[in-house]
Amino acid sequence: MKRLYALVVAATLFMAVKGYGQTQSQASAAIDVGTGFSNDNSWAPSVLYYEQVSLNRAPWFRFGLGIRAWGYYADRTNLYTRTDSPQDYLEYDKVSVNGLSFVVGANLRFWKIDLGVNTDLIGASFGSKRSGFYEKSTNTPGVGAPNYNKWLKTSPVIFNAVPLFVENYNGQSEAYARIYIGRRIGVKIGYLYGHVAYRTRNKNDSKVFLDNNQRRISQNYGVPYAAVSFPLFQ
């Protein structure tokens, strides 16, 4: 219910920002198409549509909302539980997650340059079902003991909220500089900070637990980011 409420609030804010911007003729909108990339064969493509408005007394400051379609794909990865005592992990040959999120952001505009940040508020994600290896050996077995040293079935966490501040959710955030090289195009470079989260799936109609009754595992990632921006109106 809380997630539904948050979704309604985000949609209402989005329409309010759009309406206000059109009334004051201070709105801008654009589409960014780009990807995060790393030398460890991981990459994070995304398409972001956003609308922003500026304040009458501070036209250099802009804030707004948007929608981001994104993905994250990586080779060998370990995903960890949130609890430290003990902190368990699953080993994956590959991970892959796709998502659609509502985004909030703000930026400062100087001449033809935007300096800004944005982050996912709420969203949904999906991806291939993956098996992770639960490697563990201990003298004090916990509730996850029946699953030690076995491949466990998992899939991405579906519903996500403010992943920048809450672990075990999927989502992305950006810090960037956007340079307009013309009225119709710009270049965006920055740093992408994301979170990938999986959950153990039901097996034979019974739940699959790691120690401390945990079923979610996750990991942060940070990669440089580059995109092409297409202004729609300013």
XYZ file of C-alpha atoms in Angstrom:
234
model
C 0.000 0.000 0.000
C 2.850 2.372 0.812
C 4.423 1.717 -2.603
C 1.096 2.445 -4.335
C 0.778 5.693 -2.374
C 4.317 6.694 -3.310
C 3.586 5.971 -6.972
C 0.462 8.173 -6.892
C 2.414 10.990 -5.205
C 5.231 10.747 -7.779
C 2.769 10.858 -10.682
C 0.959 13.838 -9.148
C 4.219 15.723 -8.640
C 5.246 14.955 -12.208
C 2.017 16.446 -13.606
C 2.244 19.433 -11.247
C 5.798 20.206 -12.348
C 4.776 19.887 -15.983
C 1.740 22.137 -15.582
C 3.634 24.751 -13.608
C 6.467 24.804 -16.097
C 4.112 25.290 -19.032
C 2.250 28.103 -17.258
C 5.429 29.969 -16.387
C 7.181 29.162 -19.707
C 10.193 27.971 -17.746
C 10.022 24.284 -18.551
C 12.625 22.197 -20.337
C 12.549 18.578 -21.430
C 15.049 16.173 -22.952
C 15.880 12.547 -23.587
C 19.261 11.050 -22.627
C 20.420 7.855 -24.320
C 23.636 6.344 -22.990
C 25.383 3.702 -20.927
C 27.639 3.141 -17.970
C 30.661 0.977 -18.701
C 33.566 -0.710 -16.928
C 36.711 -2.664 -17.805
C 35.361 -5.724 -15.960
C 32.826 -6.393 -18.747
C 29.894 -4.816 -16.919
C 27.680 -2.209 -18.539
C 24.530 -0.271 -17.662
C 22.541 1.194 -20.590
C 19.654 3.584 -19.967
C 17.138 5.911 -21.613
C 15.979 8.836 -19.468
C 13.098 11.200 -20.244
C 12.862 14.145 -17.861
C 11.135 17.505 -17.488
C 12.464 20.348 -15.349
C 11.365 23.817 -14.255
C 13.375 26.753 -12.932
C 12.453 29.315 -10.294
C 11.678 32.907 -11.279
C 14.340 34.314 -8.968
C 16.883 31.577 -9.626
C 16.760 30.563 -13.311
C 20.116 28.823 -12.932
C 18.583 26.240 -10.545
C 16.295 23.581 -12.017
C 14.442 20.630 -10.563
C 12.142 18.039 -12.028
C 10.956 14.471 -12.505
C 11.425 11.832 -15.158
C 11.181 8.212 -16.194
C 14.207 5.963 -16.691
C 14.374 2.642 -18.531
C 17.633 0.967 -17.522
C 19.615 -2.245 -17.390
C 22.650 -3.705 -15.669
C 24.665 -6.659 -16.992
C 27.810 -8.124 -15.467
C 29.894 -11.298 -15.470
C 31.084 -13.021 -12.295
C 29.545 -11.229 -9.308
C 29.015 -11.872 -5.597
C 25.777 -10.631 -4.027
C 25.722 -10.187 -0.236
C 23.119 -10.273 2.507
C 22.468 -7.132 4.517
C 23.135 -8.582 7.987
C 26.797 -8.637 9.021
C 26.587 -11.391 11.624
C 27.023 -13.409 9.601
C 27.098 -11.733 6.182
C 26.466 -14.426 3.602
C 26.827 -14.247 -0.147
C 25.928 -16.072 -3.360
C 28.378 -16.426 -6.263
C 27.041 -15.792 -9.794
C 28.547 -16.457 -13.189
C 26.389 -13.625 -14.580
C 23.794 -11.134 -13.353
C 21.311 -9.190 -15.454
C 18.545 -6.800 -14.407
C 16.224 -4.468 -16.353
C 14.030 -1.811 -14.803
C 11.649 1.122 -15.204
C 11.788 3.875 -12.560
C 10.383 7.266 -11.642
C 13.264 9.711 -11.165
C 13.763 12.954 -9.246
C 16.654 15.307 -9.949
C 18.112 18.806 -9.808
C 20.834 20.695 -11.649
C 22.630 24.017 -11.920
C 22.846 25.643 -15.355
C 25.785 27.819 -16.335
C 25.759 29.042 -19.933
C 25.443 25.805 -21.962
C 26.447 23.445 -19.172
C 24.252 21.584 -16.671
C 25.748 20.172 -13.467
C 23.282 17.851 -11.806
C 22.240 14.749 -9.907
C 19.263 12.404 -10.087
C 18.080 9.240 -8.382
C 15.337 6.627 -8.685
C 12.343 7.120 -6.394
C 10.271 4.028 -7.091
C 10.224 1.429 -9.834
C 9.923 -2.138 -11.009
C 12.642 -4.482 -12.272
C 12.869 -7.863 -13.934
C 15.491 -10.124 -15.489
C 16.671 -13.636 -16.148
C 16.397 -16.150 -13.348
C 19.905 -16.960 -12.152
C 21.390 -19.608 -9.889
C 23.841 -18.476 -7.217
C 26.233 -20.751 -5.326
C 25.882 -20.537 -1.545
C 29.455 -21.261 -0.477
C 29.718 -21.641 3.269
C 31.447 -23.716 5.943
C 30.995 -23.018 9.651
C 31.166 -24.749 13.024
C 27.864 -23.131 14.047
C 25.335 -23.903 11.300
C 22.319 -21.618 11.028
C 18.883 -21.839 9.476
C 20.465 -21.871 6.016
C 22.482 -25.033 6.725
C 20.429 -27.276 4.375
C 21.473 -25.007 1.499
C 25.215 -24.700 2.236
C 27.425 -25.294 -0.831
C 24.490 -25.607 -3.212
C 23.245 -23.699 -6.264
C 20.110 -21.744 -5.308
C 17.525 -20.339 -7.703
C 17.089 -16.572 -7.561
C 15.529 -13.731 -9.546
C 15.714 -9.896 -9.387
C 13.715 -8.052 -6.719
C 10.616 -6.764 -8.551
C 9.335 -3.725 -6.640
C 11.924 -1.122 -5.595
C 11.942 2.103 -3.569
C 14.689 4.738 -3.069
C 17.565 2.288 -3.726
C 20.125 5.030 -3.064
C 19.179 4.921 0.631
C 17.701 1.431 1.110
C 19.621 -1.796 0.517
C 18.224 -4.852 -1.249
C 16.498 -2.842 -3.995
C 17.376 -2.341 -7.667
C 17.927 1.121 -9.106
C 20.334 3.822 -10.267
C 21.529 7.350 -9.470
C 23.682 9.788 -11.471
C 26.018 12.731 -10.959
C 26.674 14.379 -14.326
C 27.688 17.288 -16.513
C 25.675 17.944 -19.668
C 27.150 20.144 -22.395
C 24.867 21.488 -25.143
C 26.692 21.654 -28.461
C 23.635 22.853 -30.360
C 19.899 23.471 -29.996
C 19.135 19.856 -30.879
C 21.895 17.860 -29.220
C 24.160 17.668 -26.204
C 26.742 15.393 -24.590
C 26.372 14.055 -21.055
C 29.217 12.572 -19.003
C 29.138 11.499 -15.385
C 29.247 8.782 -12.781
C 26.548 6.145 -12.369
C 25.934 4.580 -8.956
C 23.623 1.591 -8.889
C 22.338 -1.282 -6.836
C 21.565 -4.818 -8.033
C 19.413 -7.056 -5.815
C 18.174 -10.643 -6.135
C 15.886 -12.803 -4.028
C 15.876 -16.566 -3.481
C 12.847 -18.206 -5.087
C 10.423 -20.769 -3.723
C 11.515 -24.350 -4.240
C 9.089 -27.275 -3.960
C 6.541 -24.932 -2.348
C 8.908 -24.129 0.532
C 10.962 -20.979 1.127
C 14.732 -21.013 0.622
C 16.582 -19.212 3.408
C 20.151 -18.222 4.044
C 21.329 -17.812 7.636
C 19.460 -15.268 9.784
C 16.325 -16.041 7.737
C 17.565 -13.833 4.881
C 16.355 -14.239 1.308
C 17.675 -11.062 -0.360
C 21.223 -10.469 -1.573
C 22.607 -7.354 -3.235
C 25.661 -5.399 -4.307
C 26.495 -1.789 -5.200
C 28.279 -0.800 -8.410
C 29.773 2.416 -9.690
C 30.780 3.092 -13.288
C 31.560 6.088 -15.532
C 28.681 7.112 -17.758
C 28.298 8.776 -21.168
C 25.188 9.710 -23.135
C 23.811 11.787 -25.975
C 21.101 14.300 -24.983
C 18.250 15.394 -27.241
C 16.479 18.577 -25.999
C 12.755 18.543 -26.779
C 11.958 22.104 -25.638
C 13.684 24.745 -23.482
